[in-house]
Amino acid sequence: MKLITQPADGAAPLVKAIKQAKKSIQIVIFRMDQPEIAHALEEAAGRGVAVHALIAFTNRGGEKNLRRLEMRFLEKGIIVARTADNLVRYHGKMMLIDGRELYLLTYNFTRLDNRSRSFCIITKNRELVQEATRLFEADTTRQAFTSHCDKLVVSPVNARKRLAAFLKGAKRELLIYDVDLSDKEMMRILEDRCHAGVRVQIIGHVGRSKHLMARSLRKMRLHTRVVIRDGKQAFLGSQSLRRLELDQRREIGMVVNSPKVISAMLTIFHDDWKASVPTDERAAKKQVSAIAERASRKVAREVARNLKPEPVVKQVVKAIQAEAKIAVDPRAAVEVVQGTLKKAVKKAAAKIVEDAVAR
């Protein structure tokens, strides 16, 4: 079992896997805008590999791109199936190589997600690979899927039950990445674990709770969903601990036991925790920034109306032409001065707001 970490590893491990495929590639796509991955899939089909893409029927704001991707793949000899519309959304991400190796991702095949904190597990575990293959075939043919393996966590089939049990099993510590932890049952379980003395640390966002606090990443966007339990096991998947993703969408996750993988994830989490800030602090900074933005726009408009920079600019242009012996467009010079003035006003307004809040 191996771990791919974003943004450190980029698209290279997936491209390499696709290029090394000999017989088959089965891939689930929710979003894709990385040409290197698309080209690698097309090249694989061109050399005789059976490439089968299961593409989401919809995603937010990108349906036209999905349909274009379907047509492009079909033209290149890739078998394309579209997910059913009986679920609110098909959000899982995985790839199977030669029926022997499973890549389970918490990120999409996009440039944005490659720049975000996210992970992918690579495993040759026969039970997991077979279960993932069954899921792919069921969803491709739009048949009902029943779980035969608790290690593969599939929403809405077994995710709620499996993740509730996983959280309840914590004895010492739960380290969580989650962009929207808001399911009431899961929050109650976490609060109970806190009362039992379990340390719960959350990077991302958590719903309203007296006992659960979250921190926000400062250095990068968060996209992964991970729960590390007692430093020995981890859940990694596409589903947040929120009702919609547990009960109404197709999400795919996995329970991981590999000491090497867990150790690497622990190191990354602790580094991210040190580099994160309390959510309320980040929210306060955003509020200050928004106030300063609105104030600076109003002031800039007033300054633009009342301040006439032309006389000053005229003298500046005259001095430049005399000293540098070059022609200067007075109108362009006025625009430069006005732009610089607006930036200065915006910066000053932000500083005034920040100082007022600090006092």
Short mmCIF file of C-alpha atoms in Angstrom, two decimals:
data_model
loop_
_atom_site.label_atom_id
_atom_site.label_comp_id
_atom_site.label_asym_id
_atom_site.label_seq_id
_atom_site.Cartn_x
_atom_site.Cartn_y
_atom_site.Cartn_z
CA MET A 1 0.00 0.00 0.00
CA LYS A 2 1.34 3.42 -1.01
CA LEU A 3 0.31 7.03 -0.41
CA ILE A 4 0.15 9.84 -2.96
CA THR A 5 0.15 13.28 -1.36
CA GLN A 6 -1.07 16.50 -2.91
CA PRO A 7 0.17 19.03 -3.72
CA ALA A 8 3.61 17.41 -3.42
CA ASP A 9 3.24 14.57 -5.95
CA GLY A 10 1.10 16.14 -8.67
CA ALA A 11 -0.27 14.12 -11.60
CA ALA A 12 2.91 12.13 -12.30
CA PRO A 13 2.04 8.94 -10.30
CA LEU A 14 -1.33 8.59 -12.05
CA VAL A 15 0.13 9.25 -15.50
CA LYS A 16 2.84 6.65 -14.83
CA ALA A 17 0.23 4.07 -13.74
CA ILE A 18 -1.84 4.66 -16.88
CA LYS A 19 1.21 4.37 -19.12
CA GLN A 20 2.21 1.06 -17.47
CA ALA A 21 -1.25 -0.52 -17.86
CA LYS A 22 -1.13 -3.63 -20.04
CA LYS A 23 -4.71 -4.93 -20.23
CA SER A 24 -7.32 -2.63 -18.73
CA ILE A 25 -8.06 0.70 -17.05
CA GLN A 26 -11.32 1.42 -15.27
CA ILE A 27 -11.63 5.03 -14.13
CA VAL A 28 -14.36 7.03 -12.40
CA ILE A 29 -14.41 10.72 -13.32
CA PHE A 30 -16.27 13.51 -11.53
CA ARG A 31 -14.10 16.35 -12.87
CA MET A 32 -11.12 16.37 -15.23
CA ASP A 33 -9.12 19.26 -16.68
CA GLN A 34 -5.61 17.77 -16.66
CA PRO A 35 -4.52 17.19 -20.28
CA GLU A 36 -1.66 14.90 -19.28
CA ILE A 37 -4.06 12.39 -17.72
CA ALA A 38 -6.58 12.60 -20.59
CA HIS A 39 -3.78 12.12 -23.15
CA ALA A 40 -2.36 9.15 -21.21
CA LEU A 41 -5.78 7.46 -21.25
CA GLU A 42 -6.16 8.09 -24.98
CA GLU A 43 -2.67 6.74 -25.68
CA ALA A 44 -3.46 3.64 -23.61
CA ALA A 45 -6.57 2.99 -25.71
CA GLY A 46 -4.48 3.54 -28.83
CA ARG A 47 -2.04 0.78 -27.87
CA GLY A 48 -4.82 -1.73 -27.22
CA VAL A 49 -5.54 -1.31 -23.51
CA ALA A 50 -9.27 -1.61 -22.74
CA VAL A 51 -10.01 1.79 -21.20
CA HIS A 52 -13.44 2.17 -19.60
CA ALA A 53 -14.46 5.57 -18.19
CA LEU A 54 -17.45 6.01 -15.89
CA ILE A 55 -18.26 9.73 -16.06
CA ALA A 56 -20.57 11.54 -13.65
CA PHE A 57 -23.91 12.57 -15.16
CA THR A 58 -23.54 15.99 -13.51
CA ASN A 59 -21.33 18.20 -11.40
CA ARG A 60 -21.71 21.78 -10.28
CA GLY A 61 -21.02 24.13 -13.15
CA GLY A 62 -19.21 21.63 -15.37
CA GLU A 63 -21.77 19.52 -17.25
CA LYS A 64 -20.73 20.86 -20.67
CA ASN A 65 -17.14 19.87 -19.93
CA LEU A 66 -18.25 16.36 -18.95
CA ARG A 67 -20.18 15.92 -22.20
CA ARG A 68 -17.22 17.21 -24.25
CA LEU A 69 -14.95 14.77 -22.42
CA GLU A 70 -17.34 11.91 -23.25
CA MET A 71 -17.31 12.74 -26.97
CA ARG A 72 -13.54 13.18 -27.02
CA PHE A 73 -12.97 9.81 -25.31
CA LEU A 74 -15.43 8.01 -27.60
CA GLU A 75 -13.57 9.34 -30.64
CA LYS A 76 -10.32 7.91 -29.22
CA GLY A 77 -11.74 4.42 -28.70
CA ILE A 78 -12.40 4.71 -24.95
CA ILE A 79 -15.53 2.97 -23.68
CA VAL A 80 -17.68 5.56 -21.92
CA ALA A 81 -20.58 5.08 -19.53
CA ARG A 82 -22.52 7.78 -17.72
CA THR A 83 -23.55 7.38 -14.09
CA ALA A 84 -27.25 7.04 -13.26
CA ASP A 85 -29.19 10.02 -11.96
CA ASN A 86 -30.87 8.19 -9.07
CA LEU A 87 -28.41 9.72 -6.60
CA VAL A 88 -28.02 13.44 -5.92
CA ARG A 89 -24.44 13.29 -7.21
CA TYR A 90 -21.79 10.75 -8.17
CA HIS A 91 -18.73 12.10 -6.36
CA GLY A 92 -16.46 9.04 -5.95
CA LYS A 93 -12.97 8.98 -7.46
CA MET A 94 -11.04 5.81 -8.23
CA MET A 95 -9.02 4.01 -10.89
CA LEU A 96 -8.32 0.29 -11.40
CA ILE A 97 -5.28 -0.87 -13.37
CA ASP A 98 -5.26 -4.34 -14.99
CA GLY A 99 -7.82 -5.56 -12.42
CA ARG A 100 -5.00 -5.85 -9.88
CA GLU A 101 -4.29 -2.37 -8.52
CA LEU A 102 -6.70 0.16 -7.00
CA TYR A 103 -6.10 3.90 -6.85
CA LEU A 104 -8.60 5.45 -4.44
CA LEU A 105 -8.47 9.24 -4.50
CA THR A 106 -9.85 12.05 -2.36
CA TYR A 107 -9.20 14.52 -5.19
CA ASN A 108 -10.42 15.00 -8.73
CA PHE A 109 -8.32 14.90 -11.88
CA THR A 110 -7.98 18.70 -11.87
CA ARG A 111 -5.20 21.24 -11.59
CA LEU A 112 -6.94 22.92 -8.65
CA ASP A 113 -7.13 19.72 -6.61
CA ASN A 114 -3.49 18.95 -7.38
CA ARG A 115 -2.66 22.25 -5.66
CA SER A 116 -4.81 21.37 -2.63
CA ARG A 117 -4.21 19.17 0.39
CA SER A 118 -5.41 15.75 -0.65
CA PHE A 119 -4.40 12.09 -0.81
CA CYS A 120 -4.63 8.91 -2.86
CA ILE A 121 -4.12 5.33 -1.68
CA ILE A 122 -2.62 2.72 -4.01
CA THR A 123 -3.34 -0.88 -3.01
CA LYS A 124 -3.10 -4.37 -4.49
CA ASN A 125 -5.16 -5.89 -1.67
CA ARG A 126 -7.23 -8.51 -3.48
CA GLU A 127 -10.35 -8.04 -1.35
CA LEU A 128 -10.39 -4.27 -1.89
CA VAL A 129 -9.61 -4.54 -5.60
CA GLN A 130 -12.39 -7.09 -6.13
CA GLU A 131 -14.90 -4.99 -4.18
CA ALA A 132 -13.97 -1.84 -6.13
CA THR A 133 -14.30 -3.79 -9.39
CA ARG A 134 -17.77 -4.99 -8.36
CA LEU A 135 -18.76 -1.39 -7.55
CA PHE A 136 -17.46 -0.13 -10.90
CA GLU A 137 -19.34 -2.82 -12.82
CA ALA A 138 -22.55 -2.27 -10.86
CA ASP A 139 -22.51 1.49 -11.38
CA THR A 140 -21.51 1.15 -15.03
CA THR A 141 -24.45 -1.15 -15.74
CA ARG A 142 -26.71 0.79 -13.33
CA GLN A 143 -27.34 -2.19 -11.10
CA ALA A 144 -27.79 -2.16 -7.31
CA PHE A 145 -24.55 -2.56 -5.35
CA THR A 146 -24.35 -4.58 -2.14
CA SER A 147 -21.32 -4.42 0.12
CA HIS A 148 -19.21 -7.56 0.64
CA CYS A 149 -16.20 -5.85 2.23
CA ASP A 150 -16.30 -3.41 5.16
CA LYS A 151 -12.91 -1.96 4.23
CA LEU A 152 -14.44 -0.24 1.18
CA VAL A 153 -16.74 2.50 2.48
CA VAL A 154 -19.45 3.28 -0.06
CA SER A 155 -22.15 5.94 0.31
CA PRO A 156 -25.04 5.49 0.72
CA VAL A 157 -24.64 1.70 1.02
CA ASN A 158 -22.57 1.25 4.19
CA ALA A 159 -20.87 4.59 4.89
CA ARG A 160 -22.99 5.80 7.81
CA LYS A 161 -22.83 2.51 9.71
CA ARG A 162 -19.15 1.93 8.94
CA LEU A 163 -17.96 5.44 9.82
CA ALA A 164 -20.06 5.64 12.98
CA ALA A 165 -18.42 2.41 14.19
CA PHE A 166 -14.99 3.71 13.17
CA LEU A 167 -15.41 6.91 15.23
CA LYS A 168 -16.87 5.07 18.23
CA GLY A 169 -13.82 2.78 18.29
CA ALA A 170 -11.43 5.62 19.11
CA LYS A 171 -9.75 5.24 22.50
CA ARG A 172 -7.16 8.01 22.49
CA GLU A 173 -7.21 10.33 19.48
CA LEU A 174 -9.09 11.30 16.33
CA LEU A 175 -7.34 13.53 13.79
CA ILE A 176 -9.74 14.74 11.12
CA TYR A 177 -9.56 16.55 7.79
CA ASP A 178 -13.09 17.47 6.69
CA VAL A 179 -14.37 20.37 4.61
CA ASP A 180 -17.90 20.14 6.05
CA LEU A 181 -18.33 18.02 9.17
CA SER A 182 -21.99 18.67 9.98
CA ASP A 183 -23.95 15.40 10.29
CA LYS A 184 -25.73 15.43 13.66
CA GLU A 185 -25.17 11.75 14.42
CA MET A 186 -21.45 11.97 13.63
CA MET A 187 -21.09 15.17 15.67
CA ARG A 188 -22.78 13.50 18.66
CA ILE A 189 -20.39 10.57 18.41
CA LEU A 190 -17.41 12.93 18.32
CA GLU A 191 -18.75 14.90 21.28
CA ASP A 192 -19.20 11.64 23.21
CA ARG A 193 -15.62 10.69 22.38
CA CYS A 194 -14.47 14.08 23.71
CA HIS A 195 -16.35 13.46 26.98
CA ALA A 196 -14.63 10.06 27.19
CA GLY A 197 -11.23 11.76 27.07
CA VAL A 198 -10.44 11.22 23.39
CA ARG A 199 -8.56 14.13 21.85
CA VAL A 200 -10.34 15.33 18.70
CA GLN A 201 -8.51 17.68 16.33
CA ILE A 202 -10.27 18.91 13.18
CA ILE A 203 -8.78 20.76 10.22
CA GLY A 204 -11.51 22.15 7.99
CA HIS A 205 -15.03 23.10 9.02
CA VAL A 206 -17.32 21.77 11.73
CA GLY A 207 -20.97 22.57 12.40
CA ARG A 208 -22.24 24.32 15.49
CA SER A 209 -20.97 22.53 18.59
CA LYS A 210 -19.97 23.43 22.16
CA HIS A 211 -17.18 20.87 22.27
CA LEU A 212 -15.84 20.51 18.72
CA MET A 213 -13.49 23.15 17.31
CA ALA A 214 -11.89 23.31 13.89
CA ARG A 215 -8.82 24.97 12.46
CA SER A 216 -8.33 26.24 8.90
CA LEU A 217 -5.36 25.68 6.63
CA ARG A 218 -3.53 28.90 5.82
CA LYS A 219 -1.04 27.70 3.24
CA MET A 220 -3.33 25.86 0.82
CA ARG A 221 -6.89 24.82 -0.05
CA LEU A 222 -8.27 21.77 1.75
CA HIS A 223 -10.01 19.08 -0.30
CA THR A 224 -9.34 15.75 1.41
CA ARG A 225 -11.55 13.82 3.84
CA VAL A 226 -9.55 11.78 6.33
CA VAL A 227 -9.97 10.41 9.87
CA ILE A 228 -6.89 9.00 11.62
CA ARG A 229 -7.83 6.87 14.65
CA ASP A 230 -5.42 6.34 17.55
CA GLY A 231 -2.46 6.66 15.20
CA LYS A 232 -3.06 3.12 13.90
CA GLN A 233 -5.92 3.22 11.41
CA ALA A 234 -7.30 5.78 8.98
CA PHE A 235 -10.36 6.36 6.88
CA LEU A 236 -9.71 8.13 3.60
CA GLY A 237 -12.39 8.92 1.05
CA SER A 238 -14.50 11.36 -0.94
CA GLN A 239 -17.27 11.67 1.68
CA SER A 240 -17.43 14.33 4.36
CA LEU A 241 -19.18 13.54 7.62
CA ARG A 242 -22.35 15.28 6.51
CA ARG A 243 -25.79 13.87 5.81
CA LEU A 244 -25.87 14.52 2.05
CA GLU A 245 -22.59 12.70 1.40
CA LEU A 246 -23.39 9.81 3.73
CA ASP A 247 -26.96 9.17 2.63
CA GLN A 248 -27.70 10.65 -0.82
CA ARG A 249 -24.56 10.63 -2.99
CA ARG A 250 -22.20 8.02 -4.35
CA GLU A 251 -19.01 8.47 -2.38
CA ILE A 252 -16.13 6.00 -2.09
CA GLY A 253 -13.68 5.60 0.78
CA MET A 254 -11.37 3.08 2.38
CA VAL A 255 -10.14 2.01 5.82
CA VAL A 256 -6.34 1.89 5.88
CA ASN A 257 -4.15 -0.15 8.28
CA SER A 258 -0.70 0.23 6.71
CA PRO A 259 1.75 1.53 9.39
CA LYS A 260 3.88 3.23 6.73
CA VAL A 261 0.93 5.07 5.23
CA ILE A 262 -0.48 6.02 8.64
CA SER A 263 2.91 7.35 9.75
CA ALA A 264 3.19 9.55 6.65
CA MET A 265 -0.34 10.89 7.12
CA LEU A 266 0.32 11.64 10.80
CA THR A 267 3.40 13.68 9.92
CA ILE A 268 1.47 15.69 7.33
CA PHE A 269 -1.49 16.26 9.67
CA HIS A 270 0.71 17.50 12.51
CA ASP A 271 2.54 19.86 10.15
CA ASP A 272 -0.78 21.16 8.80
CA TRP A 273 -2.13 21.57 12.35
CA LYS A 274 0.85 23.72 13.32
CA ALA A 275 0.39 25.81 10.17
CA SER A 276 -3.37 26.23 10.63
CA VAL A 277 -5.35 28.90 12.47
CA PRO A 278 -8.58 28.72 14.52
CA THR A 279 -11.61 28.99 12.26
CA ASP A 280 -13.00 31.96 14.17
CA GLU A 281 -9.70 33.82 13.74
CA ARG A 282 -9.75 33.22 10.01
CA ALA A 283 -13.39 34.27 9.82
CA ALA A 284 -12.55 37.47 11.68
CA LYS A 285 -9.76 38.22 9.22
CA LYS A 286 -12.13 37.69 6.29
CA GLN A 287 -14.67 40.01 7.90
CA VAL A 288 -12.04 42.72 8.42
CA SER A 289 -10.90 42.31 4.82
CA ALA A 290 -14.48 42.60 3.53
CA ILE A 291 -15.12 45.76 5.58
CA ALA A 292 -11.87 47.30 4.36
CA GLU A 293 -12.72 46.40 0.76
CA ARG A 294 -16.12 48.08 0.93
CA ALA A 295 -14.73 51.15 2.70
CA SER A 296 -11.83 51.54 0.29
CA ARG A 297 -14.12 51.36 -2.74
CA LYS A 298 -16.29 54.17 -1.36
CA VAL A 299 -13.27 56.30 -0.48
CA ALA A 300 -11.65 55.66 -3.84
CA ARG A 301 -14.79 56.84 -5.63
CA GLU A 302 -14.85 60.02 -3.54
CA VAL A 303 -11.16 60.63 -4.14
CA ALA A 304 -11.58 60.10 -7.88
CA ARG A 305 -14.44 62.63 -7.94
CA ASN A 306 -12.84 65.31 -5.79
CA LEU A 307 -9.13 65.02 -6.45
CA LYS A 308 -7.90 66.42 -9.76
CA PRO A 309 -4.46 64.94 -10.40
CA GLU A 310 -4.05 66.53 -13.83
CA PRO A 311 -2.11 69.65 -12.70
CA VAL A 312 0.34 67.55 -10.67
CA VAL A 313 0.68 64.97 -13.44
CA LYS A 314 1.28 67.76 -15.93
CA GLN A 315 4.30 68.94 -13.93
CA VAL A 316 5.57 65.36 -13.53
CA VAL A 317 5.30 64.71 -17.28
CA LYS A 318 7.10 67.97 -18.04
CA ALA A 319 9.95 67.08 -15.66
CA ILE A 320 10.29 63.55 -17.09
CA GLN A 321 10.41 64.82 -20.65
CA ALA A 322 13.05 67.43 -19.74
CA GLU A 323 15.28 64.99 -17.86
CA ALA A 324 14.84 61.78 -19.88
CA LYS A 325 14.28 63.39 -23.27
CA ILE A 326 11.38 61.02 -24.02
CA ALA A 327 7.76 61.63 -24.96
CA VAL A 328 5.13 60.79 -22.30
CA ASP A 329 1.40 60.48 -22.92
CA PRO A 330 -0.29 62.75 -20.31
CA ARG A 331 -3.53 60.73 -20.37
CA ALA A 332 -1.69 57.48 -19.68
CA ALA A 333 0.19 59.19 -16.86
CA VAL A 334 -3.09 60.33 -15.28
CA GLU A 335 -4.42 56.74 -15.39
CA VAL A 336 -1.26 55.44 -13.70
CA VAL A 337 -1.51 58.02 -10.93
CA GLN A 338 -5.21 57.31 -10.37
CA GLY A 339 -4.57 53.56 -10.23
CA THR A 340 -1.72 53.99 -7.77
CA LEU A 341 -3.85 56.32 -5.68
CA LYS A 342 -6.70 53.78 -5.50
CA LYS A 343 -4.31 51.05 -4.33
CA ALA A 344 -2.88 53.34 -1.68
CA VAL A 345 -6.36 54.29 -0.45
CA LYS A 346 -7.40 50.61 -0.27
CA LYS A 347 -4.28 49.69 1.71
CA ALA A 348 -4.79 52.62 4.08
CA ALA A 349 -8.46 51.71 4.64
CA ALA A 350 -7.54 48.12 5.46
CA LYS A 351 -4.93 49.31 7.97
CA ILE A 352 -7.41 51.67 9.61
CA VAL A 353 -10.01 48.87 9.98
CA GLU A 354 -7.44 46.40 11.35
CA ASP A 355 -6.15 48.93 13.88
CA ALA A 356 -9.71 49.74 14.97
CA VAL A 357 -10.50 46.04 15.47
CA ALA A 358 -7.25 45.51 17.38
CA ARG A 359 -8.14 48.31 19.81
#
